[in-house]
Short mmCIF file of C-alpha atoms in Angstrom, two decimals:
data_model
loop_
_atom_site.label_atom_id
_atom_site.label_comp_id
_atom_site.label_asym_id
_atom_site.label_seq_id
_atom_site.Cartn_x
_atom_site.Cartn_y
_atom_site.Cartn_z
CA UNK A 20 0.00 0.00 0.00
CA UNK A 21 1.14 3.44 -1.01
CA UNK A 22 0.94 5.74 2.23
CA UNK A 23 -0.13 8.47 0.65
CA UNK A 24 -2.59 6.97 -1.44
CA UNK A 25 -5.80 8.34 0.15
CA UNK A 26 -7.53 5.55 -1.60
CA UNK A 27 -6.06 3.25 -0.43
CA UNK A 28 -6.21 4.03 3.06
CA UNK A 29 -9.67 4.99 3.03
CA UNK A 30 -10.28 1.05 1.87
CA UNK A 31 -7.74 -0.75 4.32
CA UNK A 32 -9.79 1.43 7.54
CA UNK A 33 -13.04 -0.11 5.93
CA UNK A 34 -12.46 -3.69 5.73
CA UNK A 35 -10.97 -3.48 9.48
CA UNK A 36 -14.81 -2.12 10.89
CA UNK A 37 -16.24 -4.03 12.67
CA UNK A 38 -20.13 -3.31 13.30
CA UNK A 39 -21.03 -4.50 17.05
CA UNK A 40 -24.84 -6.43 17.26
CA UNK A 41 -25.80 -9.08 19.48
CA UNK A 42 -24.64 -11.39 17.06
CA UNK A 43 -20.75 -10.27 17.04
CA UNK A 44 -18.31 -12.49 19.08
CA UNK A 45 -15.13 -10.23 19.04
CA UNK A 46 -12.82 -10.32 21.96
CA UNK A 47 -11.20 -6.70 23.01
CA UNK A 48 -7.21 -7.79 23.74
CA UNK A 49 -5.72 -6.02 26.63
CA UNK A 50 -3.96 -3.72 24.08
CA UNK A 51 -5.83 -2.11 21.43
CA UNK A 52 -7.41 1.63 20.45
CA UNK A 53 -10.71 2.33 18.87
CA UNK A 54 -13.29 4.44 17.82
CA UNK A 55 -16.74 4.10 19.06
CA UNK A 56 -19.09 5.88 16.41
CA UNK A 57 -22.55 5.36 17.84
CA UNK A 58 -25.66 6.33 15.73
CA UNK A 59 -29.46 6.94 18.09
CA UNK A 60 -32.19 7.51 16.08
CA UNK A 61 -35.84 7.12 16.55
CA UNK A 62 -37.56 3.69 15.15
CA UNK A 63 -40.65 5.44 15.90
CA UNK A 64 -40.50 9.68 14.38
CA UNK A 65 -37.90 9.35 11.38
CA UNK A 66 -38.76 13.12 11.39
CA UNK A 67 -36.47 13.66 14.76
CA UNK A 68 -33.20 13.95 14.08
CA UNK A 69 -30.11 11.60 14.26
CA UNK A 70 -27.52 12.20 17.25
CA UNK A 71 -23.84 11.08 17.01
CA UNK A 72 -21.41 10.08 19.55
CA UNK A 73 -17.62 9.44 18.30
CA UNK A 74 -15.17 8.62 21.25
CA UNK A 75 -11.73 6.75 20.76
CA UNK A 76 -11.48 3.62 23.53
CA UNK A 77 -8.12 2.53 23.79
CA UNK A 78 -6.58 -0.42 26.31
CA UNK A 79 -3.71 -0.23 27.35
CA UNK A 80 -2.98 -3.83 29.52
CA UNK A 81 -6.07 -4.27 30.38
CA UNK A 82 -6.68 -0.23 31.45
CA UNK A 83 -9.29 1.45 29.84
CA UNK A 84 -9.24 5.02 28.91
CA UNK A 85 -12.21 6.98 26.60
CA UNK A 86 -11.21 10.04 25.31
CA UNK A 87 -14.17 12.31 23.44
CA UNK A 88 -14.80 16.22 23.53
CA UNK A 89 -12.66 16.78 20.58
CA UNK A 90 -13.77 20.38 20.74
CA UNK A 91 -10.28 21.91 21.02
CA UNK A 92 -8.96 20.03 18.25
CA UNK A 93 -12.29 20.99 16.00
CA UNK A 94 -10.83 24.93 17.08
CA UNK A 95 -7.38 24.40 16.37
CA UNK A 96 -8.44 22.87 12.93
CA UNK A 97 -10.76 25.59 11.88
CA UNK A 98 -13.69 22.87 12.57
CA UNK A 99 -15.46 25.18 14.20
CA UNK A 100 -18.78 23.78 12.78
CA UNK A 101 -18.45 21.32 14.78
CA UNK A 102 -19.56 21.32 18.48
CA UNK A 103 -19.60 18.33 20.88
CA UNK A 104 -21.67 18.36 24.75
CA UNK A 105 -19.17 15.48 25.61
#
């Protein structure tokens, strides 16, 4: 893979997801990072609007850290669209 290939990268982060159900049996290793991108909607008023939560997990032997409020960075970055409550 060609690091700078956008493409490319873009594909290898895709075929890693993994989407959590009840069905998935996927053990989290004592060492690992993630994101969490959780979706709530309403089965019930698809008028309301969607909410979106995106926090990085990571686990570091076995210690567990979440990390969100990426507010600062979304400054820094001229995001400022962007706003998060958490």
């Amino acid at each position: 893979m060609n690091r700078g290939d956008k493409v490319e990268v873009n594909k290898l982060i895709s075929s890693k997801r993994v989407f959590i159900n009840a069905d998935e049996e996927k053990v989290i290793p004592a060492t690992i990072a993630f994101t969490a991108e959780m979706r709530v909607r309403s089965a019930n008023d698809p008028s309301l609007p969607n909410i979106y939560f995106h926090t990085i997990v990571s686990f570091v032997n076995g210690q567990k850290a979440i990390t969100s409020n990426f507010n600062p960075l979304f400054r820094a970055i001229g995001m400022n669209y962007i706003k998060s409550k958490f």
